[in-house]
Every structure is written in structure tokens, then in C-alpha cells.
PDB file of C-alpha atoms and ligand atoms in Angstrom:
ATOM      1  CA  MET A   1     130.442 132.538 118.008  1.00 48.00           C
ATOM      2  CA  ASN A   2     129.357 128.873 118.606  1.00 65.00           C
ATOM      3  CA  ASP A   3     129.969 126.478 116.326  1.00 92.00           C
ATOM      4  CA  LEU A   4     129.006 123.544 117.924  1.00 95.00           C
ATOM      5  CA  LEU A   5     127.746 120.584 116.169  1.00 96.00           C
ATOM      6  CA  SER A   6     124.669 118.271 117.821  1.00 96.00           C
ATOM      7  CA  VAL A   7     124.490 114.968 116.047  1.00 97.00           C
ATOM      8  CA  ILE A   8     121.459 113.222 117.156  1.00 97.00           C
ATOM      9  CA  ILE A   9     121.688 109.806 116.584  1.00 97.00           C
ATOM     10  CA  PRO A  10     118.623 107.688 117.024  1.00 97.00           C
ATOM     11  CA  ALA A  11     119.518 104.046 118.875  1.00 96.00           C
ATOM     12  CA  PHE A  12     116.980 101.015 119.232  1.00 95.00           C
ATOM     13  CA  ASN A  13     118.972  97.787 120.290  1.00 93.00           C
ATOM     14  CA  GLU A  14     121.842  99.047 119.123  1.00 93.00           C
ATOM     15  CA  GLU A  15     123.679  98.120 121.522  1.00 92.00           C
ATOM     16  CA  ALA A  16     126.567  96.061 119.415  1.00 91.00           C
ATOM     17  CA  MET A  17     126.325  99.837 117.468  1.00 93.00           C
ATOM     18  CA  VAL A  18     127.145 102.408 119.504  1.00 95.00           C
ATOM     19  CA  GLU A  19     129.730 103.046 120.925  1.00 94.00           C
ATOM     20  CA  ARG A  20     130.965 101.719 117.232  1.00 94.00           C
ATOM     21  CA  ALA A  21     128.934 104.267 116.110  1.00 95.00           C
ATOM     22  CA  ALA A  22     130.214 107.294 118.317  1.00 96.00           C
ATOM     23  CA  LEU A  23     134.544 106.454 118.323  1.00 95.00           C
ATOM     24  CA  THR A  24     133.991 107.053 114.561  1.00 95.00           C
ATOM     25  CA  VAL A  25     130.950 109.894 114.080  1.00 97.00           C
ATOM     26  CA  ALA A  26     133.782 111.819 116.935  1.00 96.00           C
ATOM     27  CA  GLY A  27     136.816 110.993 115.182  1.00 95.00           C
ATOM     28  CA  VAL A  28     135.805 112.251 112.024  1.00 96.00           C
ATOM     29  CA  LEU A  29     134.582 115.142 113.516  1.00 96.00           C
ATOM     30  CA  ARG A  30     137.056 115.722 115.891  1.00 94.00           C
ATOM     31  CA  GLU A  31     140.206 115.154 112.804  1.00 94.00           C
ATOM     32  CA  ALA A  32     138.057 117.987 110.205  1.00 92.00           C
ATOM     33  CA  LYS A  33     138.172 120.193 114.069  1.00 92.00           C
ATOM     34  CA  ILE A  34     134.420 120.470 114.955  1.00 95.00           C
ATOM     35  CA  PRO A  35     133.624 121.262 117.640  1.00 96.00           C
ATOM     36  CA  TYR A  36     130.603 118.541 118.303  1.00 96.00           C
ATOM     37  CA  GLU A  37     128.034 116.768 120.982  1.00 96.00           C
ATOM     38  CA  LEU A  38     126.553 113.827 120.311  1.00 97.00           C
ATOM     39  CA  ILE A  39     123.240 112.567 121.177  1.00 97.00           C
ATOM     40  CA  PHE A  40     122.113 109.020 121.906  1.00 97.00           C
ATOM     41  CA  VAL A  41     118.665 108.371 122.075  1.00 97.00           C
ATOM     42  CA  ASP A  42     117.904 105.170 123.553  1.00 96.00           C
ATOM     43  CA  ASP A  43     114.265 104.496 121.431  1.00 95.00           C
ATOM     44  CA  GLY A  44     112.883 102.263 124.681  1.00 94.00           C
ATOM     45  CA  SER A  45     115.756  99.642 123.850  1.00 95.00           C
ATOM     46  CA  GLY A  46     115.103  95.895 124.934  1.00 93.00           C
ATOM     47  CA  ASP A  47     118.779  95.165 124.710  1.00 93.00           C
ATOM     48  CA  ASP A  48     121.966  96.802 126.769  1.00 93.00           C
ATOM     49  CA  THR A  49     121.908  99.985 124.126  1.00 95.00           C
ATOM     50  CA  TRP A  50     121.214 102.445 127.285  1.00 96.00           C
ATOM     51  CA  GLN A  51     124.601 100.888 129.000  1.00 95.00           C
ATOM     52  CA  ALA A  52     126.347 101.431 125.939  1.00 95.00           C
ATOM     53  CA  VAL A  53     125.662 105.096 126.160  1.00 96.00           C
ATOM     54  CA  LEU A  54     126.980 105.077 129.390  1.00 95.00           C
ATOM     55  CA  ARG A  55     130.858 103.206 128.428  1.00 95.00           C
ATOM     56  CA  ALA A  56     130.689 105.426 125.201  1.00 95.00           C
ATOM     57  CA  ARG A  57     129.869 108.726 127.502  1.00 95.00           C
ATOM     58  CA  GLU A  58     132.038 107.558 129.893  1.00 94.00           C
ATOM     59  CA  ALA A  59     135.124 107.165 126.565  1.00 93.00           C
ATOM     60  CA  ASP A  60     133.667 110.966 125.635  1.00 94.00           C
ATOM     61  CA  GLU A  61     132.532 113.372 127.961  1.00 93.00           C
ATOM     62  CA  ASN A  62     130.875 115.134 124.488  1.00 95.00           C
ATOM     63  CA  VAL A  63     127.960 112.527 124.595  1.00 96.00           C
ATOM     64  CA  ARG A  64     124.896 112.686 125.602  1.00 96.00           C
ATOM     65  CA  GLY A  65     121.835 110.394 126.137  1.00 95.00           C
ATOM     66  CA  ILE A  66     117.976 110.276 126.103  1.00 96.00           C
ATOM     67  CA  SER A  67     116.492 106.982 127.147  1.00 97.00           C
ATOM     68  CA  PHE A  68     112.980 106.851 126.195  1.00 97.00           C
ATOM     69  CA  SER A  69     110.261 104.935 129.058  1.00 96.00           C
ATOM     70  CA  ARG A  70     109.623 103.005 126.263  1.00 95.00           C
ATOM     71  CA  ASN A  71     109.907 102.429 121.996  1.00 94.00           C
ATOM     72  CA  PHE A  72     107.841 105.127 120.750  1.00 94.00           C
ATOM     73  CA  GLY A  73     109.931 105.077 116.600  1.00 91.00           C
ATOM     74  CA  LYS A  74     112.429 106.298 115.230  1.00 93.00           C
ATOM     75  CA  ASP A  75     111.246 109.771 114.416  1.00 93.00           C
ATOM     76  CA  ARG A  76     109.581 110.595 118.141  1.00 95.00           C
ATOM     77  CA  ALA A  77     113.838 109.676 119.037  1.00 97.00           C
ATOM     78  CA  ILE A  78     114.572 112.526 116.469  1.00 97.00           C
ATOM     79  CA  PHE A  79     112.576 114.888 117.833  1.00 97.00           C
ATOM     80  CA  ALA A  80     113.432 114.491 121.610  1.00 97.00           C
ATOM     81  CA  GLY A  81     117.387 114.776 120.536  1.00 97.00           C
ATOM     82  CA  LEU A  82     116.607 117.790 118.931  1.00 97.00           C
ATOM     83  CA  SER A  83     114.936 119.318 121.752  1.00 96.00           C
ATOM     84  CA  ARG A  84     118.043 118.773 123.873  1.00 95.00           C
ATOM     85  CA  ALA A  85     120.846 119.605 121.399  1.00 96.00           C
ATOM     86  CA  ARG A  86     122.747 122.473 121.948  1.00 95.00           C
ATOM     87  CA  GLY A  87     124.637 123.452 118.620  1.00 94.00           C
ATOM     88  CA  GLU A  88     124.118 126.168 116.201  1.00 95.00           C
ATOM     89  CA  CYS A  89     123.588 123.478 114.176  1.00 96.00           C
ATOM     90  CA  ALA A  90     122.436 119.719 114.356  1.00 97.00           C
ATOM     91  CA  ALA A  91     123.147 117.231 112.643  1.00 97.00           C
ATOM     92  CA  VAL A  92     120.813 113.313 112.957  1.00 97.00           C
ATOM     93  CA  MET A  93     122.017 110.139 111.490  1.00 96.00           C
ATOM     94  CA  ASP A  94     121.347 106.730 112.274  1.00 94.00           C
ATOM     95  CA  CYS A  95     123.070 104.208 114.579  1.00 94.00           C
ATOM     96  CA  ASP A  96     123.542 101.571 112.262  1.00 91.00           C
ATOM     97  CA  LEU A  97     126.261 103.763 110.074  1.00 90.00           C
ATOM     98  CA  GLN A  98     124.175 103.165 107.215  1.00 90.00           C
ATOM     99  CA  HIS A  99     124.684 107.296 106.604  1.00 92.00           C
ATOM    100  CA  PRO A 100     128.561 108.258 106.218  1.00 92.00           C
ATOM    101  CA  PRO A 101     130.026 110.475 108.568  1.00 94.00           C
ATOM    102  CA  GLU A 102     132.743 111.110 106.663  1.00 93.00           C
ATOM    103  CA  GLU A 103     129.723 112.993 105.062  1.00 94.00           C
ATOM    104  CA  LEU A 104     129.436 115.416 108.161  1.00 96.00           C
ATOM    105  CA  PRO A 105     132.296 118.055 107.317  1.00 96.00           C
ATOM    106  CA  ARG A 106     130.864 117.983 104.065  1.00 95.00           C
ATOM    107  CA  MET A 107     127.791 119.476 105.370  1.00 96.00           C
ATOM    108  CA  TYR A 108     129.236 121.484 108.239  1.00 96.00           C
ATOM    109  CA  ALA A 109     130.953 123.057 105.654  1.00 95.00           C
ATOM    110  CA  LEU A 110     128.024 124.116 103.045  1.00 95.00           C
ATOM    111  CA  TRP A 111     126.445 125.402 106.540  1.00 96.00           C
ATOM    112  CA  LYS A 112     129.524 127.115 107.105  1.00 94.00           C
ATOM    113  CA  LYS A 113     128.760 128.580 103.872  1.00 95.00           C
ATOM    114  CA  GLY A 114     125.168 129.834 104.380  1.00 94.00           C
ATOM    115  CA  TYR A 115     122.592 126.385 104.397  1.00 96.00           C
ATOM    116  CA  GLU A 116     120.486 126.430 106.128  1.00 96.00           C
ATOM    117  CA  LEU A 117     119.391 122.542 105.902  1.00 95.00           C
ATOM    118  CA  ILE A 118     121.841 119.956 104.801  1.00 95.00           C
ATOM    119  CA  GLU A 119     119.856 116.908 102.870  1.00 93.00           C
ATOM    120  CA  GLY A 120     121.539 113.756 102.727  1.00 92.00           C
ATOM    121  CA  VAL A 121     120.782 112.119  99.428  1.00 89.00           C
ATOM    122  CA  LYS A 122     120.612 108.331  98.283  1.00 84.00           C
ATOM    123  CA  ARG A 123     122.984 107.538  95.594  1.00 82.00           C
ATOM    124  CA  ASP A 124     121.776 104.381  95.559  1.00 70.00           C
ATOM    125  CA  ARG A 125     119.761 102.979  98.120  1.00 62.00           C
ATOM    126  CA  GLY A 126     122.269 100.023  99.537  1.00 60.00           C
ATOM    127  CA  ARG A 127     121.085  96.894  98.999  1.00 65.00           C
ATOM    128  CA  GLU A 128     116.950  96.194  99.486  1.00 69.00           C
ATOM    129  CA  SER A 129     115.091  93.147  97.987  1.00 75.00           C
ATOM    130  CA  ALA A 130     113.050  94.127  94.682  1.00 78.00           C
ATOM    131  CA  LEU A 131     110.012  94.026  96.865  1.00 78.00           C
ATOM    132  CA  HIS A 132     111.276  96.295  99.323  1.00 76.00           C
ATOM    133  CA  ARG A 133     112.377  99.195  96.132  1.00 77.00           C
ATOM    134  CA  PHE A 134     109.220  98.350  94.709  1.00 80.00           C
ATOM    135  CA  CYS A 135     107.327  99.612  97.833  1.00 77.00           C
ATOM    136  CA  ALA A 136     109.381 102.270  98.769  1.00 77.00           C
ATOM    137  CA  GLY A 137     109.175 104.034  94.907  1.00 79.00           C
ATOM    138  CA  ALA A 138     105.703 103.542  95.246  1.00 79.00           C
ATOM    139  CA  PHE A 139     105.442 105.186  98.936  1.00 76.00           C
ATOM    140  CA  TYR A 140     107.558 108.130  97.070  1.00 76.00           C
ATOM    141  CA  ALA A 141     105.086 108.492  93.677  1.00 78.00           C
ATOM    142  CA  VAL A 142     102.053 108.314  96.027  1.00 76.00           C
ATOM    143  CA  ILE A 143     103.089 111.448  98.501  1.00 73.00           C
ATOM    144  CA  SER A 144     105.274 113.146  95.841  1.00 75.00           C
ATOM    145  CA  ARG A 145     102.146 113.672  93.958  1.00 77.00           C
ATOM    146  CA  LEU A 146      99.342 113.986  96.423  1.00 73.00           C
ATOM    147  CA  ALA A 147     100.955 116.056  99.316  1.00 68.00           C
ATOM    148  CA  GLY A 148     103.450 117.898  96.723  1.00 70.00           C
ATOM    149  CA  LEU A 149     107.016 116.768  99.077  1.00 70.00           C
ATOM    150  CA  ASP A 150     109.131 115.297  96.523  1.00 70.00           C
ATOM    151  CA  MET A 151     110.586 112.806  99.029  1.00 70.00           C
ATOM    152  CA  ARG A 152     111.605 110.175  96.102  1.00 69.00           C
ATOM    153  CA  ARG A 153     116.060 110.507  97.111  1.00 73.00           C
ATOM    154  CA  SER A 154     115.525 111.852 100.275  1.00 78.00           C
ATOM    155  CA  SER A 155     116.649 110.405 103.921  1.00 86.00           C
ATOM    156  CA  ASP A 156     116.815 110.977 107.123  1.00 92.00           C
ATOM    157  CA  PHE A 157     120.348 111.937 106.992  1.00 95.00           C
ATOM    158  CA  LYS A 158     120.612 116.027 107.894  1.00 96.00           C
ATOM    159  CA  LEU A 159     121.965 118.339 108.799  1.00 97.00           C
ATOM    160  CA  MET A 160     120.027 121.678 109.875  1.00 97.00           C
ATOM    161  CA  ASP A 161     121.128 125.447 111.055  1.00 96.00           C
ATOM    162  CA  ARG A 162     119.939 126.472 114.452  1.00 96.00           C
ATOM    163  CA  LYS A 163     116.575 127.762 113.396  1.00 96.00           C
ATOM    164  CA  VAL A 164     115.406 125.028 111.179  1.00 97.00           C
ATOM    165  CA  VAL A 165     115.521 123.301 114.028  1.00 97.00           C
ATOM    166  CA  ASP A 166     113.695 125.799 116.289  1.00 97.00           C
ATOM    167  CA  ALA A 167     110.551 125.748 113.496  1.00 96.00           C
ATOM    168  CA  LEU A 168     110.498 121.968 114.013  1.00 96.00           C
ATOM    169  CA  LEU A 169     110.823 122.171 117.462  1.00 96.00           C
ATOM    170  CA  ALA A 170     107.733 124.348 116.666  1.00 96.00           C
ATOM    171  CA  LEU A 171     105.060 122.657 115.332  1.00 94.00           C
ATOM    172  CA  THR A 172     102.589 121.272 117.372  1.00 91.00           C
ATOM    173  CA  GLU A 173     101.703 117.966 115.523  1.00 90.00           C
ATOM    174  CA  GLU A 174     102.068 115.137 118.369  1.00 87.00           C
ATOM    175  CA  ASN A 175     102.619 111.941 115.292  1.00 86.00           C
ATOM    176  CA  VAL A 176     105.865 113.804 113.821  1.00 91.00           C
ATOM    177  CA  PHE A 177     107.676 113.112 110.234  1.00 88.00           C
ATOM    178  CA  PHE A 178     110.814 113.490 109.784  1.00 92.00           C
ATOM    179  CA  ARG A 179     111.829 113.604 106.946  1.00 88.00           C
ATOM    180  CA  GLY A 180     108.155 115.516 105.367  1.00 85.00           C
ATOM    181  CA  LEU A 181     108.850 118.379 108.155  1.00 90.00           C
ATOM    182  CA  ALA A 182     111.639 119.186 107.440  1.00 90.00           C
ATOM    183  CA  ALA A 183     110.741 119.396 103.612  1.00 87.00           C
ATOM    184  CA  PHE A 184     107.561 121.202 104.823  1.00 86.00           C
ATOM    185  CA  VAL A 185     109.490 123.934 107.605  1.00 91.00           C
ATOM    186  CA  GLY A 186     111.700 125.196 103.606  1.00 86.00           C
ATOM    187  CA  PHE A 187     114.540 127.130 104.591  1.00 93.00           C
ATOM    188  CA  ARG A 188     117.392 127.329 102.115  1.00 92.00           C
ATOM    189  CA  ARG A 189     119.023 123.006 100.545  1.00 91.00           C
ATOM    190  CA  ALA A 190     121.536 122.196  99.323  1.00 92.00           C
ATOM    191  CA  GLU A 191     122.136 118.282  99.155  1.00 91.00           C
ATOM    192  CA  VAL A 192     124.808 115.961  99.312  1.00 91.00           C
ATOM    193  CA  GLU A 193     125.024 112.438  97.478  1.00 90.00           C
ATOM    194  CA  PHE A 194     125.390 109.938  99.491  1.00 88.00           C
ATOM    195  CA  ASP A 195     126.382 105.877  99.359  1.00 85.00           C
ATOM    196  CA  VAL A 196     124.202 104.220 101.718  1.00 84.00           C
ATOM    197  CA  ALA A 197     126.272 101.849 103.918  1.00 80.00           C
ATOM    198  CA  GLU A 198     125.831  97.950 104.512  1.00 79.00           C
ATOM    199  CA  ARG A 199     124.490  97.483 108.302  1.00 76.00           C
ATOM    200  CA  THR A 200     127.610  95.783 109.892  1.00 74.00           C
ATOM    201  CA  ALA A 201     125.802  94.518 113.099  1.00 72.00           C
ATOM    202  CA  GLY A 202     122.224  94.020 114.102  1.00 71.00           C
ATOM    203  CA  GLN A 203     119.310  94.229 111.615  1.00 72.00           C
ATOM    204  CA  SER A 204     117.089  96.150 110.638  1.00 72.00           C
ATOM    205  CA  LYS A 205     114.021  97.684 113.073  1.00 69.00           C
ATOM    206  CA  TRP A 206     111.571  97.754 110.056  1.00 72.00           C
ATOM    207  CA  SER A 207     109.457  94.930 109.178  1.00 75.00           C
ATOM    208  CA  PHE A 208     106.667  94.818 106.486  1.00 77.00           C
ATOM    209  CA  ARG A 209     103.803  95.619 108.695  1.00 80.00           C
ATOM    210  CA  SER A 210     105.662  98.064 110.343  1.00 77.00           C
ATOM    211  CA  LEU A 211     106.601 100.440 107.178  1.00 75.00           C
ATOM    212  CA  ALA A 212     102.584 100.054 105.878  1.00 78.00           C
ATOM    213  CA  ARG A 213     102.007 101.853 108.505  1.00 82.00           C
ATOM    214  CA  TYR A 214     104.707 104.539 107.935  1.00 79.00           C
ATOM    215  CA  ALA A 215     103.428 105.360 104.521  1.00 78.00           C
ATOM    216  CA  VAL A 216      99.816 105.346 106.066  1.00 82.00           C
ATOM    217  CA  SER A 217     100.517 107.974 108.212  1.00 82.00           C
ATOM    218  CA  SER A 218     102.876 110.518 106.915  1.00 79.00           C
ATOM    219  CA  VAL A 219     101.136 110.421 103.576  1.00 81.00           C
ATOM    220  CA  THR A 220      97.716 111.211 105.816  1.00 84.00           C
ATOM    221  CA  ALA A 221      99.511 113.978 107.960  1.00 82.00           C
ATOM    222  CA  PHE A 222     100.120 115.540 104.512  1.00 82.00           C
ATOM    223  CA  SER A 223      97.300 115.386 102.585  1.00 82.00           C
ATOM    224  CA  THR A 224      93.373 114.829 102.705  1.00 84.00           C
ATOM    225  CA  ALA A 225      93.210 113.577  98.807  1.00 84.00           C
ATOM    226  CA  PRO A 226      92.343 109.934 100.609  1.00 86.00           C
ATOM    227  CA  MET A 227      89.128 111.410 101.478  1.00 87.00           C
ATOM    228  CA  GLN A 228      88.058 112.579  98.185  1.00 87.00           C
ATOM    229  CA  LEU A 229      88.392 109.119  96.690  1.00 84.00           C
ATOM    230  CA  ALA A 230      84.399 109.045  98.602  1.00 87.00           C
ATOM    231  CA  THR A 231      84.309 112.202  96.288  1.00 90.00           C
ATOM    232  CA  ILE A 232      85.105 111.084  92.820  1.00 90.00           C
ATOM    233  CA  LEU A 233      83.595 106.769  94.144  1.00 87.00           C
ATOM    234  CA  GLY A 234      80.057 109.191  94.833  1.00 89.00           C
ATOM    235  CA  VAL A 235      80.234 110.960  91.052  1.00 92.00           C
ATOM    236  CA  PHE A 236      80.961 106.986  89.545  1.00 89.00           C
ATOM    237  CA  PHE A 237      78.038 105.466  91.461  1.00 87.00           C
ATOM    238  CA  ALA A 238      75.882 108.294  90.107  1.00 90.00           C
ATOM    239  CA  LEU A 239      77.036 108.207  87.561  1.00 93.00           C
ATOM    240  CA  ALA A 240      76.282 104.378  86.436  1.00 87.00           C
ATOM    241  CA  ALA A 241      72.829 104.644  88.187  1.00 86.00           C
ATOM    242  CA  VAL A 242      72.041 107.031  85.129  1.00 90.00           C
ATOM    243  CA  ILE A 243      73.909 104.682  82.432  1.00 88.00           C
ATOM    244  CA  THR A 244      72.190 102.198  83.559  1.00 82.00           C
ATOM    245  CA  GLY A 245      68.864 103.941  84.062  1.00 83.00           C
ATOM    246  CA  ILE A 246      68.629 104.782  79.828  1.00 87.00           C
ATOM    247  CA  LEU A 247      69.913 101.239  79.052  1.00 81.00           C
ATOM    248  CA  TYR A 248      66.823  99.129  81.104  1.00 79.00           C
ATOM    249  CA  ALA A 249      64.653 101.973  78.993  1.00 79.00           C
ATOM    250  CA  ALA A 250      66.324 101.690  76.332  1.00 82.00           C
ATOM    251  CA  VAL A 251      67.456  97.865  75.708  1.00 78.00           C
ATOM    252  CA  GLY A 252      65.147  95.876  78.482  1.00 72.00           C
ATOM    253  CA  VAL A 253      66.529  92.703  80.804  1.00 70.00           C
ATOM    254  CA  ASP A 254      65.459  89.991  81.387  1.00 77.00           C
ATOM    255  CA  ALA A 255      64.601  89.845  85.535  1.00 77.00           C
ATOM    256  CA  GLU A 256      66.779  87.258  86.534  1.00 81.00           C
ATOM    257  CA  GLY A 257      70.157  89.297  84.555  1.00 77.00           C
ATOM    258  CA  TRP A 258      68.929  92.587  86.009  1.00 79.00           C
ATOM    259  CA  LEU A 259      68.382  91.220  89.926  1.00 85.00           C
ATOM    260  CA  VAL A 260      72.403  90.041  89.439  1.00 86.00           C
ATOM    261  CA  PHE A 261      73.021  93.444  87.706  1.00 82.00           C
ATOM    262  CA  LEU A 262      71.694  95.356  90.967  1.00 84.00           C
ATOM    263  CA  GLY A 263      72.957  92.808  93.750  1.00 89.00           C
ATOM    264  CA  VAL A 264      76.426  93.105  92.399  1.00 88.00           C
ATOM    265  CA  MET A 265      76.344  97.192  91.978  1.00 85.00           C
ATOM    266  CA  ILE A 266      74.975  97.824  95.793  1.00 90.00           C
ATOM    267  CA  LEU A 267      77.288  95.287  97.305  1.00 92.00           C
ATOM    268  CA  LEU A 268      79.678  97.115  95.356  1.00 88.00           C
ATOM    269  CA  ALA A 269      78.611 100.226  96.185  1.00 88.00           C
ATOM    270  CA  ALA A 270      77.923  99.152 100.724  1.00 92.00           C
ATOM    271  CA  GLY A 271      81.717  98.259 100.001  1.00 92.00           C
ATOM    272  CA  CYS A 272      82.907 101.131  98.682  1.00 89.00           C
ATOM    273  CA  ILE A 273      80.393 103.637 101.669  1.00 91.00           C
ATOM    274  CA  LEU A 274      82.491 101.014 104.046  1.00 94.00           C
ATOM    275  CA  ALA A 275      85.766 101.564 103.026  1.00 91.00           C
ATOM    276  CA  ALA A 276      85.078 105.503 102.938  1.00 91.00           C
ATOM    277  CA  LEU A 277      84.234 105.467 106.210  1.00 93.00           C
ATOM    278  CA  GLY A 278      87.360 103.659 107.287  1.00 92.00           C
ATOM    279  CA  VAL A 279      88.948 106.743 105.599  1.00 91.00           C
ATOM    280  CA  ALA A 280      87.416 109.117 107.489  1.00 93.00           C
ATOM    281  CA  GLY A 281      87.643 107.472 110.687  1.00 93.00           C
ATOM    282  CA  TYR A 282      90.895 106.846 109.940  1.00 92.00           C
ATOM    283  CA  TYR A 283      91.949 111.313 110.154  1.00 93.00           C
ATOM    284  CA  LEU A 284      89.154 111.413 113.223  1.00 94.00           C
ATOM    285  CA  GLY A 285      90.377 109.262 114.574  1.00 92.00           C
ATOM    286  CA  ARG A 286      94.552 111.668 113.840  1.00 91.00           C
ATOM    287  CA  VAL A 287      92.290 114.770 115.497  1.00 92.00           C
ATOM    288  CA  PHE A 288      90.849 112.702 118.345  1.00 94.00           C
ATOM    289  CA  ARG A 289      94.483 111.511 119.638  1.00 90.00           C
ATOM    290  CA  GLN A 290      95.801 114.906 118.646  1.00 92.00           C
ATOM    291  CA  SER A 291      93.306 116.487 121.081  1.00 92.00           C
ATOM    292  CA  LEU A 292      94.432 114.131 123.684  1.00 92.00           C
ATOM    293  CA  GLY A 293      97.211 115.805 123.681  1.00 88.00           C
ATOM    294  CA  ARG A 294      99.107 113.242 124.682  1.00 91.00           C
ATOM    295  CA  PRO A 295     103.348 113.755 124.763  1.00 92.00           C
ATOM    296  CA  ARG A 296     104.898 112.693 121.465  1.00 94.00           C
ATOM    297  CA  PHE A 297     107.652 110.663 124.245  1.00 95.00           C
ATOM    298  CA  ILE A 298     108.032 110.496 127.976  1.00 96.00           C
ATOM    299  CA  ILE A 299     112.316 109.929 128.599  1.00 96.00           C
ATOM    300  CA  SER A 300     112.995 107.914 131.474  1.00 94.00           C
ATOM    301  CA  ARG A 301     116.934 108.141 131.674  1.00 94.00           C
ATOM    302  CA  GLU A 302     119.060 110.988 130.646  1.00 91.00           C
ATOM    303  CA  CYS A 303     122.688 111.901 130.816  1.00 89.00           C
ATOM    304  CA  GLY A 304     125.219 114.966 129.828  1.00 85.00           C
TER     305      GLY A 304
HETATM  306  N1  UDP B   1     115.510 102.728 114.886  1.00 64.92           N
HETATM  307  C1  UDP B   1     114.700 103.997 116.475  1.00 64.92           C
HETATM  308  N2  UDP B   1     113.414 103.373 116.621  1.00 64.92           N
HETATM  309  C2  UDP B   1     112.665 102.485 116.141  1.00 64.92           C
HETATM  310  C3  UDP B   1     113.748 102.048 114.520  1.00 64.92           C
HETATM  311  C4  UDP B   1     114.879 102.061 114.166  1.00 64.92           C
HETATM  312  O1  UDP B   1     115.471 104.853 117.141  1.00 64.92           O
HETATM  313  O2  UDP B   1     111.836 102.525 116.424  1.00 64.92           O
HETATM  314  C5  UDP B   1     116.920 104.143 115.085  1.00 64.92           C
HETATM  315  C6  UDP B   1     118.023 102.712 114.946  1.00 64.92           C
HETATM  316  O3  UDP B   1     118.353 102.371 116.196  1.00 64.92           O
HETATM  317  C7  UDP B   1     118.715 102.898 113.913  1.00 64.92           C
HETATM  318  C8  UDP B   1     118.034 103.676 112.648  1.00 64.92           C
HETATM  319  O4  UDP B   1     116.542 104.722 113.399  1.00 64.92           O
HETATM  320  O5  UDP B   1     119.196 104.389 113.595  1.00 64.92           O
HETATM  321  C9  UDP B   1     117.075 103.058 111.664  1.00 64.92           C
HETATM  322  O6  UDP B   1     117.329 101.768 111.513  1.00 64.92           O
HETATM  323  P1  UDP B   1     117.118 100.794 110.781  1.00 64.92           P
HETATM  324  O7  UDP B   1     118.820 101.055 110.481  1.00 64.92           O
HETATM  325  O8  UDP B   1     116.697  99.444 111.705  1.00 64.92           O
HETATM  326  O9  UDP B   1     116.652 101.281 109.920  1.00 64.92           O
HETATM  327  P2  UDP B   1     117.021 100.335 108.281  1.00 64.92           P
HETATM  328  O10 UDP B   1     117.962 101.638 107.681  1.00 64.92           O
HETATM  329  O11 UDP B   1     116.452  99.633 107.774  1.00 64.92           O
HETATM  330  O12 UDP B   1     115.639 101.600 106.989  1.00 64.92           O
HETATM  331 MG1   MG B   2     119.877 101.447 108.459  1.00 64.92          MG
END
């Protein structure tokens, strides 16, 4: 039986981390006697990440690598890695070793026991600013409610059975959101708690803007509820109109007050209509991009 574990490691500008990650992860797996391959996905790095991958491969022939033609984002890098995985199971982890490799043998053992999707859940979110913590909390609260996915403590650190990998690869959406889709596909799950380690070299690739974009794109991938806001606003304005009409007939208002009130209401309604158009436009944009059928990523180099 082939019990090979493929470890997929997306890497964007991680020249300082690739070799250290390869050594550490391989060391842990070798010690646990787990057959492995490491698949680094260079997500269009501007630094020497690819050279670091080639060096890591020279040191250990179980290292393989894919390099994107440009930066396509972590989720697409994960899917590219999964598409190349040869293992009976596959794990995904960060290149900065913030996902502790020491947990891999525990996850692998759970897989051996018959669990199909072993998820690393954060015991503690590591050192984050109060604002970051607040935004992450708000994002997870929204997506949990709207999309019915509980992702509060979830991370991209996961180990999956081949069945789960194949189910994920069979999905055809262009804009992949790994964490959400992993929740979507189901299968027998187990959780492994881990402490988020400190990044030892390089820096986090997320800016506030990219996180916000990520949040909007993942919520809209799983829920059309934002479009229903228009319906709710419509009901609100209709009710407001009826009440104003009744008040006007019953009490009477002086002409000037009436004008101001009308002006405010019209501007408010116009604002809401434009916002609703924007939301609908966003979804239309998603449909448009999907209809183009462009590839999720473009690979420029491969090794191994
Ligand atoms: N990453 C990637 N493509 C990107 C951004 C990040 O492949 O466009 C990788 C990065 O190299 C790392 C992982 O995703 O292995 C997590 O990124 P980072 O450490 O910057 O995120 P954080 O830990 O701050 O959430
Ligand atoms: Mg990190």
C-alpha cells in the first residue's frame, strides 16, 4: 500500500524560509517513519524562492517544486500543489513554519485511523494586533452566519485523504477559497489543536487591503445573502413611505420641513440603490470571470 504523504507548501517571497522548512518538515517525517514528498509552490515570488527550492531538492530528492508565472495567491498555490500530489494523503502548511510540523505525525496517525480530513485548529492565534484580531473575529462571525460554515478557529493547516483531495480538485470554480471549500466538501473530520508559532524570518504577506478583499471574496463565494440586503432596504423604504404619508395627512408639516425631509429621504434611497447595484455588480463580475474560463494559475517551471 502506498502511504505516501504529500506536503504542499505555498511560498511567496520565502527565500529565507524554504530550505529551513524543507529540513524541518523532512526531519520530523523521517523520524516518524512517514514516507513523504514536499511540494513547494512558488507563487510568483520576486525574490530567489525558486533557487531555494532547487537547492532544497538537491539536498533531498523528495522535494518537488512548481513555480507560477506570477503571483496568483495562496489558495491557488494550494490547489496547484494538490493537483501535483502523488500521495494517498496530502497536507497543506505554511512555509514560515507557523504551522508546527511536529503535529504532522499526529495528523497522519488520525488519517491512518480512518479520518479523512484532519484540521489544524488554532489554540491561540499567535501575536496579532487588536485590530487584526477584531477584523478576523468579525469576518468569521459573518461567514459563519451567512454561509453556515464554522471557521472561527480554522486554518489552512490540514491533512486530507486522497478522496478529499480529488473532491476538491473536481470543483470547477475559478476563485478557490481553500478553507471554505474544505468545509464544504464534508467527509469524516478530526481536529488537532496547535499553537501558532512566531514567524522566524521574512514577513507576513497580508496587508489590510488584501485581507479585506479576501474576506469579501470568500463571503460572496459561499453566500448570496448580501444581495438580499436590497430586498430588506426596499421593504424599509416602502414602510417609511406609508408612515410618512399617514403622518403628513394626520399632522401636517410646514413646507420647508417637508422639503428637507424629502431631500434627505431621496438621497438616502439613491445611496441604497447604488450600493445594492454595486453588490449585484460584484456577483455579476464573479459570473463573468467564471464564464471566461481562464485557468486558476499558470505554471512556468517545475522540478521533480
Ligand atoms: N503565500 C502565498 N501566496 C501569497 C501570499 C502568501 O503562497 O500571495 C504563502 C506564504 O509564503 C506562506 C503562507 O502563504 O507560506 C502564509 O502567508 P503569510 O505567512 O504571509 O500569512 P500569515 O501567516 O501572516 O497569515
Ligand atoms: Mg505566516
